[in-house]
PDB file of C-alpha atoms in Angstrom:
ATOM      1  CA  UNK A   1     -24.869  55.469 -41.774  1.00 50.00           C
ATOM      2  CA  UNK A   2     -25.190  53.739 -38.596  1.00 51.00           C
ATOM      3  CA  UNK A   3     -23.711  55.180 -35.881  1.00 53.00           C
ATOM      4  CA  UNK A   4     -21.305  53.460 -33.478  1.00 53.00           C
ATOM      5  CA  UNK A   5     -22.901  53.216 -30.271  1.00 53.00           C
ATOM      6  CA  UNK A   6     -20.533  54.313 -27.602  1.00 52.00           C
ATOM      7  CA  UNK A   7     -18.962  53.298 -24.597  1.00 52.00           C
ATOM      8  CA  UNK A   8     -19.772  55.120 -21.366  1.00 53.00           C
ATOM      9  CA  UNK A   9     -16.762  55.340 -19.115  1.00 52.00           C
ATOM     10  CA  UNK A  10     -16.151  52.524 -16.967  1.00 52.00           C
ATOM     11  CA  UNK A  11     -18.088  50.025 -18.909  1.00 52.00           C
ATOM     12  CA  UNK A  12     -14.760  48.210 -20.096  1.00 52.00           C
ATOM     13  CA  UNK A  13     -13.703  48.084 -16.676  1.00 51.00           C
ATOM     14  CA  UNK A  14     -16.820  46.187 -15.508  1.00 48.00           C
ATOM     15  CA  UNK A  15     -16.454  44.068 -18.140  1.00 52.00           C
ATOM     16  CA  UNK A  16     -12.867  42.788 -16.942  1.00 52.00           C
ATOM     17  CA  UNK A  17     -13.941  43.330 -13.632  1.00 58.00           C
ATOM     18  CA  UNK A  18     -16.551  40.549 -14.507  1.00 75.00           C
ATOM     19  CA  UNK A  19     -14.061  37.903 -16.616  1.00 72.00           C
ATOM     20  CA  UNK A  20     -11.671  38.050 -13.200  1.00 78.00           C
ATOM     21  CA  UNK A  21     -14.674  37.715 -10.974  1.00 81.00           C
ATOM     22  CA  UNK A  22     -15.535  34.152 -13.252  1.00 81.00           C
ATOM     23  CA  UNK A  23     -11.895  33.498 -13.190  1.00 79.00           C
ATOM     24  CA  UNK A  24     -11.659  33.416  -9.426  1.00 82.00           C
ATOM     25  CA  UNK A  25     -15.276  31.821  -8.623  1.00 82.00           C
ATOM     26  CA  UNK A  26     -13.703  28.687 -11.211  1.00 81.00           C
ATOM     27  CA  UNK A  27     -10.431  28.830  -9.036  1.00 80.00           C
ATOM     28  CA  UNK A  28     -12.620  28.419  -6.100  1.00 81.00           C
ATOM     29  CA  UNK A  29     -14.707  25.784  -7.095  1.00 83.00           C
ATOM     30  CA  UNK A  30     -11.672  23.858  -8.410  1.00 82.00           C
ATOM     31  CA  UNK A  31      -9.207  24.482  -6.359  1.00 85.00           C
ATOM     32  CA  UNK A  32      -9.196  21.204  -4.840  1.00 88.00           C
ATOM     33  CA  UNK A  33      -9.142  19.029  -8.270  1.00 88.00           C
ATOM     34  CA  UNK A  34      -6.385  20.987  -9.697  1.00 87.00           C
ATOM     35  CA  UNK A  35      -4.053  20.721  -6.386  1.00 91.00           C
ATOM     36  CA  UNK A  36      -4.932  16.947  -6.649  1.00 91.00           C
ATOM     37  CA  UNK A  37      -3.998  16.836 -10.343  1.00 91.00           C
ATOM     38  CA  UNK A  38      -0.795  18.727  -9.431  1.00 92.00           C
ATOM     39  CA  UNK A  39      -0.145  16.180  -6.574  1.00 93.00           C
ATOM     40  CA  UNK A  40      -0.655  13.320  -8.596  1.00 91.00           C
ATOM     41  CA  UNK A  41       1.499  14.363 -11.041  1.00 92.00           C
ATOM     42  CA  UNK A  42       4.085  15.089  -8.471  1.00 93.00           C
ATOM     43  CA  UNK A  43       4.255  11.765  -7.400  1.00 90.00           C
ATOM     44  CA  UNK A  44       4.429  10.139 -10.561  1.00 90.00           C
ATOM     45  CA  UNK A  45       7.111  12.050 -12.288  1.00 92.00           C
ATOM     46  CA  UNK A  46       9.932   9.922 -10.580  1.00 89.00           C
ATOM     47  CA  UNK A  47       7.764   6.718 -12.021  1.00 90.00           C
ATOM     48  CA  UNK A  48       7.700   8.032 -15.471  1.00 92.00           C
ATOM     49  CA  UNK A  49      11.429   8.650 -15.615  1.00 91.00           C
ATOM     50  CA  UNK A  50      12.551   5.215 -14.037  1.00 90.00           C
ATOM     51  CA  UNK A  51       9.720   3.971 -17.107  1.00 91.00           C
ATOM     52  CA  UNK A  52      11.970   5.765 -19.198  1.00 91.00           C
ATOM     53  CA  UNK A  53      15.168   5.305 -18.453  1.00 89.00           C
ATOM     54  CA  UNK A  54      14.412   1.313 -18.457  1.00 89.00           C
ATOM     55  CA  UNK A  55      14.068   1.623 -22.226  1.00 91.00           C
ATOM     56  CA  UNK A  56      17.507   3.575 -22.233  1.00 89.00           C
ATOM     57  CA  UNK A  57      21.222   1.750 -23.651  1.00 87.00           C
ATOM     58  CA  UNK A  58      23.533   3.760 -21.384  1.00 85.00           C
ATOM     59  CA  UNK A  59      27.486   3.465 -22.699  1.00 78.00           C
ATOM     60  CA  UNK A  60      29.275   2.633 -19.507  1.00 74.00           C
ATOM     61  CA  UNK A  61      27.593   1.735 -15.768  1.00 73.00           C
ATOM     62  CA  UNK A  62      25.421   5.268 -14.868  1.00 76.00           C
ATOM     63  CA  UNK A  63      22.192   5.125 -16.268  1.00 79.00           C
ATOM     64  CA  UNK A  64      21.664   9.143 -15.629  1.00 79.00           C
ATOM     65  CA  UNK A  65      21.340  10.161 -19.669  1.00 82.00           C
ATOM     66  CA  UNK A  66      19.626   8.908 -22.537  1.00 86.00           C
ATOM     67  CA  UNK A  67      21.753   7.302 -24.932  1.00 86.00           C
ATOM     68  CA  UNK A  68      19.127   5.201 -27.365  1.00 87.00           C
ATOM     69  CA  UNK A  69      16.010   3.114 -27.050  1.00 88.00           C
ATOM     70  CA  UNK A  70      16.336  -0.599 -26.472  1.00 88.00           C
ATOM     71  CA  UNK A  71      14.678  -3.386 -25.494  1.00 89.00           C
ATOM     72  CA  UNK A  72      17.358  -6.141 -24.465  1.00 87.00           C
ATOM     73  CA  UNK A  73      17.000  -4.852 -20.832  1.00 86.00           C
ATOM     74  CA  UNK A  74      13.141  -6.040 -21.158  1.00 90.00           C
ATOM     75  CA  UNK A  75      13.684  -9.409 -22.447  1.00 87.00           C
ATOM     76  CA  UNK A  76      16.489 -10.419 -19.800  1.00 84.00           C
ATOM     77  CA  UNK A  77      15.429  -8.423 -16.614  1.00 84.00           C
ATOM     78  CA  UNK A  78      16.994 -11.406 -14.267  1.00 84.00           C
ATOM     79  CA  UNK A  79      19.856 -11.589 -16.315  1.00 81.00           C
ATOM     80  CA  UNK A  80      21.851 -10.658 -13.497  1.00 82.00           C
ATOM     81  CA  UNK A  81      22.330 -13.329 -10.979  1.00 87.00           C
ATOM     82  CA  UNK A  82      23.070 -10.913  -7.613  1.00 88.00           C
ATOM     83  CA  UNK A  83      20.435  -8.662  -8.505  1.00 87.00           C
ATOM     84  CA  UNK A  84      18.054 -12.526  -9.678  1.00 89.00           C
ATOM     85  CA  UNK A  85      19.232 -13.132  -5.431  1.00 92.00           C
ATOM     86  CA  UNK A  86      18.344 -10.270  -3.780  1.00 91.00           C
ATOM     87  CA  UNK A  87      14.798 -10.251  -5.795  1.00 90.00           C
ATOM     88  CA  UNK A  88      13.753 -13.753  -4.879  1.00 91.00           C
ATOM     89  CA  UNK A  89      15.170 -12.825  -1.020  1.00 93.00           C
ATOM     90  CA  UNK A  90      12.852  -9.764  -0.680  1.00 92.00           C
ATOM     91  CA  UNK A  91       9.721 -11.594  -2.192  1.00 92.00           C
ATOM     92  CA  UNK A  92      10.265 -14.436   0.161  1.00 94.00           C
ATOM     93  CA  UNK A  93      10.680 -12.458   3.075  1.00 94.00           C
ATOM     94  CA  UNK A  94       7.760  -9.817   1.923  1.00 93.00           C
ATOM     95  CA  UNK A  95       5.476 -13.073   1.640  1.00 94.00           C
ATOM     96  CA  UNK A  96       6.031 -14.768   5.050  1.00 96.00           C
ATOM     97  CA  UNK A  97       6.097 -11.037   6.674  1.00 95.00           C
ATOM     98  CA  UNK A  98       3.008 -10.529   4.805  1.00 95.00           C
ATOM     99  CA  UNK A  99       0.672 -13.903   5.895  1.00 96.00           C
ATOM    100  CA  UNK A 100       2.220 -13.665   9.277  1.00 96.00           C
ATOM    101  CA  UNK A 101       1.046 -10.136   9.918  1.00 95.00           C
ATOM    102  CA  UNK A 102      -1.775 -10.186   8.390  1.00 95.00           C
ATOM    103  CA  UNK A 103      -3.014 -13.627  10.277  1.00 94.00           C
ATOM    104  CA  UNK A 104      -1.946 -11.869  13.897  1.00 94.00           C
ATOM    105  CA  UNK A 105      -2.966  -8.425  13.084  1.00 93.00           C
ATOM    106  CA  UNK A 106      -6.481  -9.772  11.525  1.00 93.00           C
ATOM    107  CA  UNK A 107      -6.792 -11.612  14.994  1.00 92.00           C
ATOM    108  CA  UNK A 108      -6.052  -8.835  17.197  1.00 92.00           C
ATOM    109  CA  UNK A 109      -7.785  -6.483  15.277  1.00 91.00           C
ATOM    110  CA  UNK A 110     -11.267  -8.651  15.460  1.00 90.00           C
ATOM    111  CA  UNK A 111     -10.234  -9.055  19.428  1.00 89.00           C
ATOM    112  CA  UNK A 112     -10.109  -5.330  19.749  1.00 89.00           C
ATOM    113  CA  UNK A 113     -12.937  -3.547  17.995  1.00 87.00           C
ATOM    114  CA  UNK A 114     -15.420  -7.303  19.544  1.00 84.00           C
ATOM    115  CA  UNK A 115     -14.283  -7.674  22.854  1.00 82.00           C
ATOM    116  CA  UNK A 116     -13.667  -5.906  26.079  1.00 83.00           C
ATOM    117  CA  UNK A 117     -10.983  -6.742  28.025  1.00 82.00           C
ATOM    118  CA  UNK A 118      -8.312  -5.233  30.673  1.00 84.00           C
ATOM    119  CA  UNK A 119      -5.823  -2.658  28.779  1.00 81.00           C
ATOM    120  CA  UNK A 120      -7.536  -2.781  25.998  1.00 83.00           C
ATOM    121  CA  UNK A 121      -7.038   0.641  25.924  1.00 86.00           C
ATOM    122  CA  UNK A 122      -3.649   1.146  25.896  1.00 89.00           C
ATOM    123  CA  UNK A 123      -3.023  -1.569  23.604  1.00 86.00           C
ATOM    124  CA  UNK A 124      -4.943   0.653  20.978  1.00 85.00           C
ATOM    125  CA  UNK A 125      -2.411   2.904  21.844  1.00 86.00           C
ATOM    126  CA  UNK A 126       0.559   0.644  21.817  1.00 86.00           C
ATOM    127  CA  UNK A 127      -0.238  -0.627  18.439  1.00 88.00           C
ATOM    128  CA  UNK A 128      -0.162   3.149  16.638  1.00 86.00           C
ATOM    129  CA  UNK A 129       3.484   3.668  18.924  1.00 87.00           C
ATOM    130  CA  UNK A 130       5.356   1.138  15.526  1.00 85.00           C
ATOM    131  CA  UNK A 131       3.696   3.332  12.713  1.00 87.00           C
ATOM    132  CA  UNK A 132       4.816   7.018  14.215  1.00 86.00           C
ATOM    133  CA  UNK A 133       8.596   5.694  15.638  1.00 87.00           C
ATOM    134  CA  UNK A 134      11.378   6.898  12.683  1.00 89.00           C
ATOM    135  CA  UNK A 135      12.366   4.012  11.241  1.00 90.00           C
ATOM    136  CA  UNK A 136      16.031   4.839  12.148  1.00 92.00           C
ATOM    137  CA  UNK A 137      15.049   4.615  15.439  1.00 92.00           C
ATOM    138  CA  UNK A 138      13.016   1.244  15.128  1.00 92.00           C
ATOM    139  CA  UNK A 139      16.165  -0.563  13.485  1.00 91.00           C
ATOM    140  CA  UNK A 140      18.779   0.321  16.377  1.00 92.00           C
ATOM    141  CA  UNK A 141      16.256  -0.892  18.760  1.00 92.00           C
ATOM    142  CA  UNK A 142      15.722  -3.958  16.891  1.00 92.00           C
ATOM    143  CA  UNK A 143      19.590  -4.212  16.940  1.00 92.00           C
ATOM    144  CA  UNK A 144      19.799  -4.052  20.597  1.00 92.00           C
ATOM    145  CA  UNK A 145      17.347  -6.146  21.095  1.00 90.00           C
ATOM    146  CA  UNK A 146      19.001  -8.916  19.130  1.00 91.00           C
ATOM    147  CA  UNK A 147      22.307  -8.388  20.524  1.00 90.00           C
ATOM    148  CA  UNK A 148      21.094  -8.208  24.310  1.00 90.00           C
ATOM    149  CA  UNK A 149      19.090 -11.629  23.167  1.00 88.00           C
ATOM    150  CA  UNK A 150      22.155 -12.943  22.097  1.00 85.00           C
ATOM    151  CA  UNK A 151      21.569 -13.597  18.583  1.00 83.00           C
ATOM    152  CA  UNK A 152      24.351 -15.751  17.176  1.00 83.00           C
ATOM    153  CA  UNK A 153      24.005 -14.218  13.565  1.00 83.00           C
ATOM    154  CA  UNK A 154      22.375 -11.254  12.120  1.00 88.00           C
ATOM    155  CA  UNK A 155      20.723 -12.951   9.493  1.00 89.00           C
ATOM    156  CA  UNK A 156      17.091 -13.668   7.607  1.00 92.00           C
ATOM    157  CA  UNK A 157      15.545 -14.616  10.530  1.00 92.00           C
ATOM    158  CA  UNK A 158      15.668 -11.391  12.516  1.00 92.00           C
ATOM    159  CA  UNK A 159      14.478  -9.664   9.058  1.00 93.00           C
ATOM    160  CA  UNK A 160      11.766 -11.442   9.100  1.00 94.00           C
ATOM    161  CA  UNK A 161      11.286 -11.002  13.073  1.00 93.00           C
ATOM    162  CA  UNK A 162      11.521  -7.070  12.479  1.00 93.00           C
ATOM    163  CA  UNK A 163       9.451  -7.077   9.288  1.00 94.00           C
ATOM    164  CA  UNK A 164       6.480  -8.706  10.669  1.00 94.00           C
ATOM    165  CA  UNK A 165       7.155  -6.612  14.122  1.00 91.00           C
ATOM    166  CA  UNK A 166       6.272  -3.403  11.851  1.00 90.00           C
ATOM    167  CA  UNK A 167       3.808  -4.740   9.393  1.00 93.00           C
ATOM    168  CA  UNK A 168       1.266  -5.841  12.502  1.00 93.00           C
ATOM    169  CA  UNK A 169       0.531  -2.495  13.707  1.00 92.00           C
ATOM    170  CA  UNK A 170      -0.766  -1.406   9.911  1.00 92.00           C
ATOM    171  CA  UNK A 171      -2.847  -4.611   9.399  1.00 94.00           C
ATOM    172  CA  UNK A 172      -4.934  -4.078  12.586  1.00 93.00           C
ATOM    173  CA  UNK A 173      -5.340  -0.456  11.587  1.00 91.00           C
ATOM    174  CA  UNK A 174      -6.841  -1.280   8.703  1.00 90.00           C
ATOM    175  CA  UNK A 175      -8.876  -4.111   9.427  1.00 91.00           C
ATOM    176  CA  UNK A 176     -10.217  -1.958  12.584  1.00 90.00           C
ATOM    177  CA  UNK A 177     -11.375   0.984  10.295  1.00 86.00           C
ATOM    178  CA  UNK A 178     -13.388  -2.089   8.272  1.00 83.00           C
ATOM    179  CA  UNK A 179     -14.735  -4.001  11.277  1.00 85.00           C
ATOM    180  CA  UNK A 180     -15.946  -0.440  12.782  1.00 83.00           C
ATOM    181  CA  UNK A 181     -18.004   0.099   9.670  1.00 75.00           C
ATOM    182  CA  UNK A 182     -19.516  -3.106   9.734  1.00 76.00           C
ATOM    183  CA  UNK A 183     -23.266  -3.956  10.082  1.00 74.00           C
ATOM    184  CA  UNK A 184     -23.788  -6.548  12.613  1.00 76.00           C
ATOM    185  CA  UNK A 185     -27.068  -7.188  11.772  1.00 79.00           C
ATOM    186  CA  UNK A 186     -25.956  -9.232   9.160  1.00 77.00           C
ATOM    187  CA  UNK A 187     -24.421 -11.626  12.054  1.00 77.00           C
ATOM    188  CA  UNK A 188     -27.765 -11.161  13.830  1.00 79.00           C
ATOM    189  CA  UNK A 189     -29.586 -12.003  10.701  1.00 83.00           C
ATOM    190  CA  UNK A 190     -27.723 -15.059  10.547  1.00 80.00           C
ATOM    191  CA  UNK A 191     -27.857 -16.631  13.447  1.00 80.00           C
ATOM    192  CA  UNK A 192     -31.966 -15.988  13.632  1.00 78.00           C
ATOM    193  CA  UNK A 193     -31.546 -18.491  10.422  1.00 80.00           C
ATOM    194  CA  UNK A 194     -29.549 -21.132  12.958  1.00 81.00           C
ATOM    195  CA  UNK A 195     -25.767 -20.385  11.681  1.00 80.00           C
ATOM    196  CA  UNK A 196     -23.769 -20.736  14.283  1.00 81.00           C
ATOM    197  CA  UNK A 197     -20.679 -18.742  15.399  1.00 80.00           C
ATOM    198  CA  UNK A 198     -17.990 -20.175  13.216  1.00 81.00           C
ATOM    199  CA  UNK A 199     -20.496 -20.348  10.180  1.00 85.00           C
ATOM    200  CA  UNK A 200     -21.366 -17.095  10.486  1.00 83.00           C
ATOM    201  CA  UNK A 201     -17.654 -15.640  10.615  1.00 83.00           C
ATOM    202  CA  UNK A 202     -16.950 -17.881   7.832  1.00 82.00           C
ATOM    203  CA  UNK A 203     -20.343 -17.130   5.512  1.00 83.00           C
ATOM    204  CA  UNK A 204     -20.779 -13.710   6.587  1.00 82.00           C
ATOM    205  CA  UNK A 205     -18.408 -11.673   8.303  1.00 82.00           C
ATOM    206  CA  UNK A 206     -15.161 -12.928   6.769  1.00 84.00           C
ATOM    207  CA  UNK A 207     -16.336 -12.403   3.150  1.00 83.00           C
ATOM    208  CA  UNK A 208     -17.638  -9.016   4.258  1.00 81.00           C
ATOM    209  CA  UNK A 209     -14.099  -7.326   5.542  1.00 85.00           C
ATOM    210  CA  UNK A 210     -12.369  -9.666   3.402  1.00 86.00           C
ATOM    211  CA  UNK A 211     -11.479  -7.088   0.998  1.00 82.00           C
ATOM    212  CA  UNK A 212     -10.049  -5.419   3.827  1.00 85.00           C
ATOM    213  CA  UNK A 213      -8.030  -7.508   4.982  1.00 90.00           C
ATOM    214  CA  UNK A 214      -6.562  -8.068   1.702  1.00 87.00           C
ATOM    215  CA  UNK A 215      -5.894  -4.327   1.236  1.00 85.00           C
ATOM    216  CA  UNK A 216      -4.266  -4.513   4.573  1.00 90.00           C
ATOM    217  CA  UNK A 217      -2.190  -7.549   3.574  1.00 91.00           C
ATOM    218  CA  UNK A 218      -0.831  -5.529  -0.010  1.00 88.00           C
ATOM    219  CA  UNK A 219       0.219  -2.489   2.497  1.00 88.00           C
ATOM    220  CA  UNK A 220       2.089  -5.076   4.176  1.00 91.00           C
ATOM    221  CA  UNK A 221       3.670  -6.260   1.465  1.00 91.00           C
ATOM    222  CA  UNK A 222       4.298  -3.376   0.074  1.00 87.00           C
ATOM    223  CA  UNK A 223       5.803  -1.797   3.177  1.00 90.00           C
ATOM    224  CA  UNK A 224       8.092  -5.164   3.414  1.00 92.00           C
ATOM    225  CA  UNK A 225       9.780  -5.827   0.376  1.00 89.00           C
ATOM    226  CA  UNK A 226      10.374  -1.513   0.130  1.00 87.00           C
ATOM    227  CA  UNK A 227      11.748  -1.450   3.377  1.00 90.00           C
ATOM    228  CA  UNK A 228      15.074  -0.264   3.374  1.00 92.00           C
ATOM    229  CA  UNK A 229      16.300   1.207   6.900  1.00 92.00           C
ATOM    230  CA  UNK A 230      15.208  -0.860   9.377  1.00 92.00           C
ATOM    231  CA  UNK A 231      16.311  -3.926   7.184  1.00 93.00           C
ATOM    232  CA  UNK A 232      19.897  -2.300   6.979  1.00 92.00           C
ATOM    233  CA  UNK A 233      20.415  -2.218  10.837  1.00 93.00           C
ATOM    234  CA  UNK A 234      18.959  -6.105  10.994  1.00 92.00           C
ATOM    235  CA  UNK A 235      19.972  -8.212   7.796  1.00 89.00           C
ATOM    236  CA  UNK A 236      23.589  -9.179   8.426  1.00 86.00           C
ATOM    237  CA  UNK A 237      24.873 -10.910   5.518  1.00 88.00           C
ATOM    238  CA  UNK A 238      21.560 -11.069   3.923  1.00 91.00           C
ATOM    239  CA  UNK A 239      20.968  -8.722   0.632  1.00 92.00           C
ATOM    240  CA  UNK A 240      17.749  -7.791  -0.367  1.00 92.00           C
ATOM    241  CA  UNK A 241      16.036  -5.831  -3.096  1.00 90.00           C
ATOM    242  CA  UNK A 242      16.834  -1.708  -1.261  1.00 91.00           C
ATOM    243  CA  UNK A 243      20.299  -3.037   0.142  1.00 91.00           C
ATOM    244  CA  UNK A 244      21.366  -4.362  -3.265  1.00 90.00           C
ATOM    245  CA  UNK A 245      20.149  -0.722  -4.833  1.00 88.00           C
ATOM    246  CA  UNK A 246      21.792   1.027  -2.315  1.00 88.00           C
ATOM    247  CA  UNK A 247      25.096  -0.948  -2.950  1.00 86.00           C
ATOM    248  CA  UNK A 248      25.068  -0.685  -6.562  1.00 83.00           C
ATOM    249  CA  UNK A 249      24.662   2.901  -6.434  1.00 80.00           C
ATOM    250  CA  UNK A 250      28.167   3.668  -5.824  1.00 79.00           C
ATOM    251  CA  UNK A 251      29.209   1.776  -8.529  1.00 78.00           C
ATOM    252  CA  UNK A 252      26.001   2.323 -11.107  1.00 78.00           C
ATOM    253  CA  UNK A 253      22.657   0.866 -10.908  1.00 82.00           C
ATOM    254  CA  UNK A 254      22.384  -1.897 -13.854  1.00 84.00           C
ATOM    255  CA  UNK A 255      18.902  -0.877 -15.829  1.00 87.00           C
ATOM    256  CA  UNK A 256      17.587  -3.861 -15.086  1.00 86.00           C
ATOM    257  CA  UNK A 257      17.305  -2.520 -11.599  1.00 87.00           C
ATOM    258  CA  UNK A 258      14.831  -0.274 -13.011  1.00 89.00           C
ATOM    259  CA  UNK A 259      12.816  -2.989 -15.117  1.00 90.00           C
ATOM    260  CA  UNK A 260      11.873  -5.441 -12.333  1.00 88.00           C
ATOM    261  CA  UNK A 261      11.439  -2.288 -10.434  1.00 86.00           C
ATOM    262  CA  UNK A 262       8.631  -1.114 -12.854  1.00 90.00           C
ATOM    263  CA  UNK A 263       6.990  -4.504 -12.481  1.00 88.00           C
ATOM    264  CA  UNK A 264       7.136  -4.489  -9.205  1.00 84.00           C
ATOM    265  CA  UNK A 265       4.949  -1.450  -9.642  1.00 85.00           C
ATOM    266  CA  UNK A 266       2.275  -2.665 -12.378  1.00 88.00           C
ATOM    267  CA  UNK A 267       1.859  -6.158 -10.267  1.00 84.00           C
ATOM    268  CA  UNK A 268       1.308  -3.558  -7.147  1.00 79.00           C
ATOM    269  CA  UNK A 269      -0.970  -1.362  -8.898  1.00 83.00           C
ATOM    270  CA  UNK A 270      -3.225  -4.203 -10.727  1.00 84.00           C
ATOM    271  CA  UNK A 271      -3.614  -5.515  -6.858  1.00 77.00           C
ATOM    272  CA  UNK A 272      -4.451  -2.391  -5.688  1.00 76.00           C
ATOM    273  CA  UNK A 273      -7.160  -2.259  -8.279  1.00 80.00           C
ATOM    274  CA  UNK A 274      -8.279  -6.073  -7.877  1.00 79.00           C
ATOM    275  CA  UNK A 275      -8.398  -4.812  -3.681  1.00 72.00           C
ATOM    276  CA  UNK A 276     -10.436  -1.429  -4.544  1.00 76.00           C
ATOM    277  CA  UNK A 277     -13.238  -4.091  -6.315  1.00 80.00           C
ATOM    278  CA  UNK A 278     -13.722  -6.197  -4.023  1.00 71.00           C
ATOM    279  CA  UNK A 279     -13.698  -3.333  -1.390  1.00 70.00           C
ATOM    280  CA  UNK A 280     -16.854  -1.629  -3.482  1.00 76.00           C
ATOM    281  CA  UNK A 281     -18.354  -5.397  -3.821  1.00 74.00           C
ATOM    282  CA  UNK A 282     -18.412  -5.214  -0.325  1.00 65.00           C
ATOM    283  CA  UNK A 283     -19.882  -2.272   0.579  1.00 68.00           C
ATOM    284  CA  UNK A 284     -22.968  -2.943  -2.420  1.00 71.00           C
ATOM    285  CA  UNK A 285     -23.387  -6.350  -0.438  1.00 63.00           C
ATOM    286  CA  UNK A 286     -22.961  -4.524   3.362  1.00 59.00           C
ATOM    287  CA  UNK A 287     -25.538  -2.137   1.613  1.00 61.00           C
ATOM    288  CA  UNK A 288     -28.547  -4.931   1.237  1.00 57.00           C
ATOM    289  CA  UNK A 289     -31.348  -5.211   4.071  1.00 52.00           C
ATOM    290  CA  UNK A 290     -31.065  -7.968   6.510  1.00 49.00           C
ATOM    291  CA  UNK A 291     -34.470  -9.129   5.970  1.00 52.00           C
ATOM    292  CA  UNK A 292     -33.999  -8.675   2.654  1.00 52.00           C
ATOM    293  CA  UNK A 293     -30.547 -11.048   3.042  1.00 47.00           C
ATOM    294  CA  UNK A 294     -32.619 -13.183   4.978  1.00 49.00           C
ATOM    295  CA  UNK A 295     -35.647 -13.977   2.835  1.00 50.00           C
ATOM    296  CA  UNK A 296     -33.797 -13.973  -0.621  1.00 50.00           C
ATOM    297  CA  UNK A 297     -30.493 -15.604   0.448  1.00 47.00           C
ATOM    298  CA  UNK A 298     -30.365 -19.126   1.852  1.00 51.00           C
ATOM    299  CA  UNK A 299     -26.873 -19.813   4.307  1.00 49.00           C
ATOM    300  CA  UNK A 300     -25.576 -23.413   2.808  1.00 51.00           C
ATOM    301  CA  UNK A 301     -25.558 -26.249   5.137  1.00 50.00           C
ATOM    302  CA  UNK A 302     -27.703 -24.318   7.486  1.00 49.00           C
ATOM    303  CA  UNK A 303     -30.830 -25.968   8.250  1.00 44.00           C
TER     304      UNK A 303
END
């Protein structure tokens, strides 16, 4: 008979002493990834349940507990002609906030992070003062402002005024951040190859941070049609898509609130995704040589 060999004292100790060691040293090497995971999730609990609940047949006006699946909500999302309004409002008002910010910021980003010229310090200062005000605090100043103008009416105009007011200072942010990173020996490399200055912004450098200013102009759309209190102080008589949700909340929010809300999201999110291509598009085309550019690529209508 074999004998069984035995422990020595301590030896299961080590052993445990060992598994918690490996235990911790994986907690420490993923520590970050499973806080991210967490986060994530976090943030996209809310999303799931709004999914859900647009799927649910509530009995009376609160859509707070499941009642049965349906799909009527789906195939009539705009049947609701207040709710159809305020929609079409906030899109049109997100889309002119949008190209105007985005054409003024793009400009005064370029002008900044290109040129030198007096106070062009503290106007990289002025521009981060929008993004770090409460918002509270931005829409009764935006009030004031209107009423010390003398604004006849409170109306779509002064949304639009106060939208594009905010949007600016996050569209030269970003566009700075891509024109910082930029190689300008791609510029260089084109005009040694007899492009001029407009050619080159238009061959070169616009295609180059044109992902970024495309990111730049979704966070101003974004920002715009989810903007909710400084559009409250500054709409008047106009609804859009938040002051409509906030007004049918005290009487129940219809569930087709939360349908075109959940497109809202998956047109947002496939933009996003269209935005992070071209933004690694640009950086493998930022990432080729200029003589390389130079001898394989031939500028059109450049002699």
């Amino acid at each position: 008979m074999s004998a069984t060999p035995a422990t020595t004292p301590g030896e299961g100790s080590l052993s445990a002493e060992t598994g918690a060691a490996r235990a911790w040293r994986w907690v420490r090497e993923h520590a970050v990834n499973v806080v991210a995971v967490l986060v994530v999730i976090y943030l996209l609990v809310p999303i799931v349940v709004i999914f859900v609940f647009s799927f649910n047949n509530p009995a009376g006006r609160y859509n707070f507990t499941w009642v049965g699946f349906t799909l009527k909500h789906w195939s009539h999302p705009f049947s609701d002609t207040e709710l159809t309004k305020a929609m079409l409002t906030s899109i049109k008002l997100a889309l002119l906030a949008t190209v105007i910010s985005t054409i003024v910021g793009t400009m005064m980003a370029i002008a900044l992070v290109r040129h030198k010229f007096v106070g062009r310090r503290i106007t990289n200062f002025l521009i981060v003062i929008p993004m770090a005000t409460p918002e509270v605090v931005m829409g009764a100043s935006l009030l004031s402002f209107f009423l010390v103008l003398g604004t006849p009416a409170l109306g779509f105009e002064t949304l639009l005024i106060a939208h594009v007011m905010f949007c600016i200072s996050f569209v030269v942010v970003v566009v700075r951040s891509r024109l910082i990173g930029f190689d300008r020996s791609l510029e260089e490399a084109a005009k040694d190859l007899g492009a001029g200055p407009f050619t080159t912004f238009r061959l070169v450098t616009l295609p180059l941070i044109l992902p970024g200013i495309f990111g730049a102009a979704m966070l101003a759309f974004a920002l715009s049609i989810d903007d909710f209190v400084i559009s409250n102080f500054n709409s008047g008589t106009t609804v859009t898509f938040p002051l409509y949700i906030f007004g049918a909340a005290q009487r129940g929010i219809p569930v087709e609130v939360y349908v075109v809300a959940m497109i809202l999201f998956f047109a947002t999110v496939a933009a996003m995704g269209f935005a992070t291509w071209q933004q690694r598009r640009a950086e493998k085309m930022t990432a080729i040589r200029p003589e390389q550019e130079a001898a394989d690529i031939a500028l059109p209508g450049v002699a």
